[in-house]
Short mmCIF file of C-alpha atoms in Angstrom, two decimals:
data_model
loop_
_atom_site.label_atom_id
_atom_site.label_comp_id
_atom_site.label_asym_id
_atom_site.label_seq_id
_atom_site.Cartn_x
_atom_site.Cartn_y
_atom_site.Cartn_z
CA MET X 21 42.77 1.92 -16.12
CA THR X 22 43.38 5.39 -17.36
CA GLU X 23 40.69 8.06 -17.37
CA ASN X 24 40.44 7.92 -21.11
CA ASN X 25 39.82 4.15 -20.98
CA ALA X 26 37.16 4.36 -18.25
CA PRO X 27 33.83 2.98 -19.39
CA SER X 28 31.32 5.68 -20.16
CA GLN X 29 28.35 5.88 -17.78
CA LEU X 30 25.22 4.52 -19.44
CA VAL X 31 22.34 6.99 -19.67
CA GLN X 32 18.94 5.45 -19.41
CA PRO X 33 16.62 6.62 -22.18
CA ALA X 34 13.61 8.66 -21.07
CA VAL X 35 10.44 6.61 -20.56
CA GLN X 36 7.91 7.02 -23.31
CA GLY X 37 4.15 6.92 -23.08
CA THR X 38 1.26 7.16 -25.53
CA ILE X 39 -1.21 10.01 -25.61
CA LEU X 40 -4.07 10.85 -27.96
CA GLU X 41 -3.86 14.64 -27.72
CA VAL X 42 -3.49 17.69 -25.49
CA ARG X 43 -6.67 19.78 -25.10
CA HIS X 44 -6.77 23.32 -23.79
CA LEU X 45 -10.23 24.02 -22.39
CA PRO X 46 -11.14 27.61 -21.54
CA SER X 47 -12.71 28.41 -18.18
CA ARG X 48 -16.20 29.91 -18.10
CA GLU X 49 -14.69 33.38 -17.86
CA GLY X 50 -12.23 32.62 -20.67
CA GLN X 51 -9.18 34.00 -18.88
CA GLU X 52 -7.80 30.64 -17.77
CA LEU X 53 -7.08 27.32 -19.50
CA HIS X 54 -7.58 23.90 -18.03
CA THR X 55 -5.33 21.55 -19.98
CA ASN X 56 -6.15 17.88 -20.49
CA ILE X 57 -3.45 15.41 -21.41
CA VAL X 58 -5.48 12.55 -22.89
CA LEU X 59 -3.78 9.15 -22.46
CA LYS X 60 -4.43 6.28 -24.82
CA GLY X 61 -5.44 2.84 -23.60
CA HIS X 62 -8.50 2.20 -21.44
CA PRO X 63 -9.40 -1.28 -20.14
CA LEU X 64 -13.14 -0.61 -19.73
CA PRO X 65 -15.03 -0.58 -23.05
CA THR X 66 -18.27 1.37 -22.63
CA SER X 67 -20.78 3.06 -24.85
CA TRP X 68 -19.77 6.44 -23.55
CA ARG X 69 -15.99 6.15 -23.86
CA SER X 70 -14.28 7.24 -27.06
CA SER X 71 -13.36 4.31 -29.27
CA ASP X 72 -10.02 6.04 -29.99
CA LEU X 73 -8.82 4.98 -26.53
CA HIS X 74 -9.17 1.24 -27.31
CA HIS X 75 -7.72 -1.35 -24.99
CA THR X 76 -4.07 -0.89 -25.75
CA GLU X 77 -1.85 2.07 -25.00
CA ASN X 78 0.13 1.36 -28.18
CA PRO X 79 -0.44 3.53 -31.27
CA GLU X 80 -2.85 2.00 -33.79
CA LEU X 81 -3.41 2.46 -37.48
CA HIS X 82 -6.92 3.63 -38.38
CA TRP X 83 -8.61 3.66 -41.83
CA ASN X 84 -11.32 6.16 -42.78
CA PRO X 85 -13.42 4.73 -45.68
CA GLU X 86 -15.16 8.07 -46.26
CA VAL X 87 -12.04 9.68 -47.75
CA CYS X 88 -10.31 6.59 -49.18
CA ILE X 89 -9.89 6.57 -52.99
CA TYR X 90 -9.07 2.81 -52.99
CA CYS X 91 -5.81 3.24 -54.86
CA GLN X 92 -4.30 0.28 -52.89
CA GLN X 93 -0.97 2.09 -52.62
CA CYS X 94 -0.85 1.33 -48.89
CA ASP X 95 -1.10 -2.44 -49.61
CA ARG X 96 1.90 -2.26 -51.89
CA VAL X 97 4.21 -0.30 -49.60
CA CYS X 98 3.52 -2.05 -46.28
CA PRO X 99 6.86 -3.79 -45.49
CA LYS X 100 5.15 -6.52 -43.43
CA GLY X 101 2.08 -7.13 -45.59
CA CYS X 102 -0.36 -6.10 -42.86
CA LEU X 103 -2.87 -4.37 -45.15
CA HIS X 104 -5.34 -6.16 -47.40
CA GLN X 105 -8.36 -5.18 -49.44
CA GLY X 106 -11.42 -7.08 -48.22
CA ASP X 107 -15.07 -7.17 -49.19
CA GLU X 108 -15.76 -4.12 -46.97
CA GLY X 109 -12.62 -2.20 -47.73
CA LEU X 110 -9.18 -2.08 -46.16
CA GLU X 111 -8.43 -4.70 -43.55
CA ILE X 112 -5.65 -4.00 -41.04
CA ASP X 113 -3.90 -6.84 -39.23
CA HIS X 114 -3.21 -5.04 -35.97
CA GLU X 115 -1.29 -8.02 -34.60
CA CYS X 116 1.11 -7.76 -37.55
CA CYS X 117 1.29 -3.94 -37.83
CA ASP X 118 4.18 -2.30 -36.00
CA THR X 119 2.96 1.23 -36.85
CA CYS X 120 6.04 2.08 -38.88
CA GLY X 121 4.11 4.74 -40.79
CA GLU X 122 5.25 3.86 -44.30
CA CYS X 123 1.64 3.54 -45.50
CA LEU X 124 0.77 7.00 -44.15
CA LYS X 125 3.56 8.56 -46.20
CA GLU X 126 2.18 7.07 -49.41
CA CYS X 127 -1.53 7.55 -48.79
CA PRO X 128 -2.69 10.34 -51.16
CA SER X 129 -6.08 10.90 -49.49
CA THR X 130 -5.16 10.92 -45.79
CA ALA X 131 -7.50 7.93 -45.29
CA LEU X 132 -4.94 6.41 -42.98
CA GLN X 133 -4.28 7.96 -39.58
CA MET X 134 -2.16 6.92 -36.59
CA ILE X 135 -4.18 6.92 -33.35
CA GLY X 136 -1.79 7.59 -30.49
CA ILE X 137 1.44 9.61 -30.20
CA ARG X 138 4.53 8.20 -28.54
CA THR X 139 6.32 10.82 -26.47
CA THR X 140 8.37 11.45 -23.33
CA ALA X 141 7.15 13.56 -20.44
CA GLY X 142 9.87 16.14 -21.14
CA ASP X 143 9.05 16.54 -24.80
CA LEU X 144 5.31 16.66 -24.10
CA LEU X 145 5.58 19.39 -21.49
CA HIS X 146 8.07 21.36 -23.51
CA LYS X 147 5.56 21.53 -26.35
CA THR X 148 2.73 22.25 -23.95
CA LEU X 149 4.34 24.85 -21.70
CA LYS X 150 7.26 26.40 -23.56
CA GLN X 151 6.61 26.52 -27.31
CA ASN X 152 3.53 28.74 -27.04
CA TYR X 153 3.94 31.23 -24.20
CA SER X 154 0.60 32.98 -24.80
CA THR X 155 -1.16 29.68 -24.23
CA ALA X 156 1.07 28.32 -21.48
CA ARG X 157 0.72 31.39 -19.22
CA LYS X 158 -3.04 30.86 -19.06
CA ILE X 159 -2.80 27.22 -17.88
CA THR X 160 -3.93 26.98 -14.27
CA ARG X 161 -4.25 23.19 -13.98
CA ILE X 162 -3.34 20.05 -15.93
CA SER X 163 -5.51 16.94 -15.90
CA ILE X 164 -4.19 13.51 -16.91
CA THR X 165 -7.30 11.90 -18.31
CA GLY X 166 -8.67 9.57 -21.00
CA GLY X 167 -6.79 6.28 -20.71
CA GLU X 168 -5.92 4.39 -17.52
CA PRO X 169 -2.76 5.88 -15.91
CA GLY X 170 -2.04 2.58 -14.17
CA SER X 171 -1.24 1.12 -17.58
CA GLN X 172 1.55 3.67 -18.14
CA THR X 173 2.87 4.08 -14.60
CA ALA X 174 6.47 5.12 -15.28
CA PHE X 175 5.50 7.66 -17.92
CA VAL X 176 2.67 9.17 -15.83
CA ALA X 177 4.87 9.31 -12.71
CA GLU X 178 7.51 11.31 -14.63
CA LEU X 179 4.79 13.49 -16.10
CA LEU X 180 3.36 14.28 -12.66
CA PHE X 181 6.86 15.07 -11.35
CA GLN X 182 7.58 17.54 -14.14
CA ILE X 183 4.15 19.18 -13.83
CA GLU X 184 4.86 19.66 -10.13
CA GLN X 185 8.25 21.16 -10.92
CA ALA X 186 6.50 23.62 -13.25
CA GLY X 187 4.35 24.78 -10.32
CA ILE X 188 1.04 23.75 -11.93
CA PRO X 189 -1.61 21.76 -9.97
CA ALA X 190 -2.20 18.31 -11.45
CA ILE X 191 -5.38 16.21 -11.45
CA LEU X 192 -5.22 12.47 -12.09
CA GLU X 193 -8.21 10.52 -13.38
CA THR X 194 -8.41 6.73 -13.03
CA SER X 195 -10.91 3.88 -13.35
CA GLY X 196 -8.98 1.83 -10.80
CA LEU X 197 -8.69 -1.11 -13.16
CA ALA X 198 -4.96 -1.66 -12.70
CA PRO X 199 -2.83 -3.41 -10.05
CA PHE X 200 -2.62 -1.25 -6.96
CA GLU X 201 1.19 -1.30 -7.10
CA ASN X 202 0.87 0.45 -10.48
CA LEU X 203 -1.36 3.18 -8.99
CA LEU X 204 0.54 3.72 -5.73
CA PRO X 205 3.49 5.70 -7.25
CA LEU X 206 1.01 8.15 -8.78
CA LEU X 207 -0.92 9.19 -5.66
CA SER X 208 1.37 11.64 -3.86
CA ARG X 209 1.75 14.44 -6.41
CA PRO X 210 -1.70 15.31 -7.78
CA VAL X 211 -3.82 17.82 -5.87
CA GLN X 212 -6.83 15.65 -6.71
CA ILE X 213 -7.53 12.02 -7.64
CA ARG X 214 -10.73 11.65 -9.69
CA PHE X 215 -11.93 8.04 -9.51
CA GLU X 216 -14.62 6.83 -11.90
CA LEU X 217 -16.96 4.46 -10.13
CA ILE X 218 -19.69 3.28 -12.50
CA THR X 219 -21.46 1.22 -9.87
CA PRO X 220 -20.46 -0.99 -6.90
CA ASP X 221 -23.12 -3.50 -8.05
CA GLU X 222 -21.09 -6.26 -9.66
CA GLN X 223 -23.82 -7.59 -11.96
CA ALA X 224 -24.74 -4.11 -13.19
CA HIS X 225 -21.05 -3.33 -13.79
CA LEU X 226 -20.61 -6.58 -15.69
CA HIS X 227 -23.64 -5.76 -17.85
CA LEU X 228 -22.40 -2.25 -18.68
CA THR X 229 -18.74 -3.04 -19.28
CA GLY X 230 -18.21 -6.77 -19.62
CA TYR X 231 -15.91 -6.64 -16.59
CA GLY X 232 -16.38 -7.33 -12.89
CA ASN X 233 -15.53 -4.58 -10.41
CA SER X 234 -13.89 -6.31 -7.44
CA LEU X 235 -10.42 -4.94 -8.27
CA ILE X 236 -11.88 -1.46 -8.85
CA LEU X 237 -13.60 -1.42 -5.47
CA GLU X 238 -10.54 -2.73 -3.68
CA ASN X 239 -8.37 -0.08 -5.29
CA LEU X 240 -10.80 2.72 -4.41
CA VAL X 241 -10.66 1.79 -0.71
CA GLN X 242 -6.88 1.46 -0.80
CA ILE X 243 -6.50 4.82 -2.54
CA ALA X 244 -8.72 6.46 0.09
CA ASP X 245 -6.54 4.90 2.84
CA GLU X 246 -3.32 6.08 1.14
CA LEU X 247 -4.23 9.72 0.39
CA SER X 248 -3.37 12.53 2.77
CA PRO X 249 -3.95 16.32 2.57
CA PRO X 250 -3.66 18.36 0.46
CA THR X 251 -4.56 15.63 -2.09
CA THR X 252 -8.34 15.08 -2.24
CA LEU X 253 -10.41 12.22 -3.59
CA VAL X 254 -13.36 12.79 -5.90
CA VAL X 255 -15.55 9.82 -6.86
CA ARG X 256 -17.36 10.24 -10.19
CA THR X 257 -20.35 8.22 -11.31
CA PRO X 258 -21.46 8.37 -15.00
CA LEU X 259 -25.19 8.92 -15.38
CA ILE X 260 -26.57 6.33 -17.80
CA ARG X 261 -30.32 6.52 -18.27
CA ASN X 262 -32.20 3.52 -16.76
CA GLN X 263 -28.88 2.06 -15.60
CA THR X 264 -26.84 4.15 -13.14
CA ALA X 265 -29.17 7.19 -13.37
CA THR X 266 -31.99 5.79 -11.19
CA ARG X 267 -32.76 6.65 -7.62
CA ALA X 268 -32.21 3.06 -6.51
CA ALA X 269 -28.87 2.76 -8.30
CA LEU X 270 -27.58 6.08 -6.95
CA ALA X 271 -28.80 5.32 -3.45
CA TYR X 272 -27.00 1.95 -3.56
CA THR X 273 -23.74 3.62 -4.69
CA GLY X 274 -24.10 6.28 -1.96
CA GLU X 275 -24.63 3.62 0.67
CA TRP X 276 -21.55 1.74 -0.50
CA LEU X 277 -19.43 4.89 -0.42
CA SER X 278 -20.74 5.80 3.03
CA THR X 279 -19.86 2.36 4.37
CA HIS X 280 -16.43 1.93 2.80
CA LEU X 281 -15.05 5.46 2.46
CA ASP X 282 -16.91 7.44 5.13
CA THR X 283 -15.50 11.03 5.07
CA ARG X 284 -12.31 10.17 3.17
CA CYS X 285 -14.05 11.15 -0.08
CA HIS X 286 -14.07 14.92 -0.65
CA ARG X 287 -16.80 14.96 -3.28
CA TRP X 288 -19.12 12.65 -5.16
CA GLU X 289 -19.93 13.80 -8.71
CA TRP X 290 -22.72 12.51 -10.93
CA PHE X 291 -21.68 13.36 -14.48
CA GLU X 292 -23.22 13.13 -17.90
CA PRO X 293 -20.65 11.51 -20.18
CA GLN X 294 -19.31 13.65 -23.03
CA SER X 295 -18.29 10.87 -25.43
CA THR X 296 -21.49 8.91 -26.03
CA CYS X 297 -23.13 6.55 -28.44
CA LEU X 298 -26.13 7.69 -30.45
CA GLU X 299 -28.62 6.11 -28.07
CA LEU X 300 -27.59 8.37 -25.19
CA ASP X 301 -29.48 11.62 -25.59
CA ASP X 302 -28.88 14.66 -23.41
CA PHE X 303 -30.78 14.65 -20.12
CA SER X 304 -33.75 17.00 -20.11
CA ASN X 305 -34.12 19.82 -17.59
CA GLN X 306 -36.87 17.77 -15.96
CA GLU X 307 -34.53 14.80 -15.55
CA TRP X 308 -31.82 17.02 -14.09
CA ALA X 309 -34.33 18.46 -11.65
CA GLN X 310 -35.28 14.92 -10.61
CA MET X 311 -31.66 13.95 -10.02
CA LYS X 312 -31.12 17.13 -8.01
CA THR X 313 -33.99 16.04 -5.79
CA TRP X 314 -32.43 12.58 -5.41
CA ALA X 315 -29.08 14.15 -4.46
CA ALA X 316 -30.80 16.03 -1.63
CA GLU X 317 -32.65 12.92 -0.43
CA ILE X 318 -29.83 10.34 -0.45
CA ASN X 319 -28.27 9.79 2.96
CA PHE X 320 -24.63 10.60 2.41
CA PRO X 321 -21.93 11.43 5.00
CA PHE X 322 -20.43 14.31 3.05
CA GLU X 323 -22.57 17.18 1.80
CA ASN X 324 -20.76 17.73 -1.47
CA ILE X 325 -22.70 15.89 -4.22
CA GLY X 326 -22.16 17.62 -7.55
CA LEU X 327 -24.06 17.17 -10.81
CA VAL X 328 -22.12 17.87 -14.01
CA ASP X 329 -23.77 17.75 -17.41
CA ARG X 330 -22.14 16.90 -20.73
CA TYR X 331 -21.11 20.47 -21.35
CA ARG X 332 -19.46 20.90 -17.92
CA HIS X 333 -22.25 22.98 -16.42
CA ARG X 334 -22.53 22.32 -12.71
CA ARG X 335 -25.95 22.11 -11.19
#
């Protein structure tokens, strides 16, 4: 076989993932930026998690009735007939919709939006770090947050690799609700793993989320076993009034962490969720003072218990 007739080497296409957005959050001094890459797709539906995440990591079509002019143009142009006008407005058959975007092009009122952006790690970081130098030079860390990274393992693994190559510390957030073999490839590169533990109480977890927590607890212990310096483990517990934010509930979680993790956890954070339903009001200064007292009283093997309110103020 001549050189000209040799089969060309196949190039594997870059793995794609789905994100919601990239947020640049200024530090308290305003001289640095902490960048959040928000993944789409979270398996734990809760009252404090943004509904934009949904269950699936696939992009989804969203209809906003407040700006719709009910022209029905989207119904007519949908190539698969996935859009229908119902008694309460536009009905979207998400099982049928392949998010081709034809309806968005024809919508005159921007009532239709696509939730979720398909991208590769290379394209995403190029836009984040190279297209706007004045912003990129202020980035001191990148957090991969929002959706569950164990649902997009190949994409997140490549993302972590390229962040490391750029010389920027990476933080990975997870709920642990994914097979451990999906999480394992993601553990060696971040400087910190932030693990959301709502509660180790199975019945309370089932009440709050509709899901049991046995896989979550197993993964937390396995992650703690797997990590080695300089990567640290931070366990984060959302403070839900009369649910997780009681002395008894926090003491129970602290006891579980003490028994199963010992000193392998670097920090335990109690945080006030930022994306909340209307029933969840901000904690008062008196309530924060009470929780600060509980943090000092709970028998915990590592001293570092942090309280973080909805606006990222540490107490």
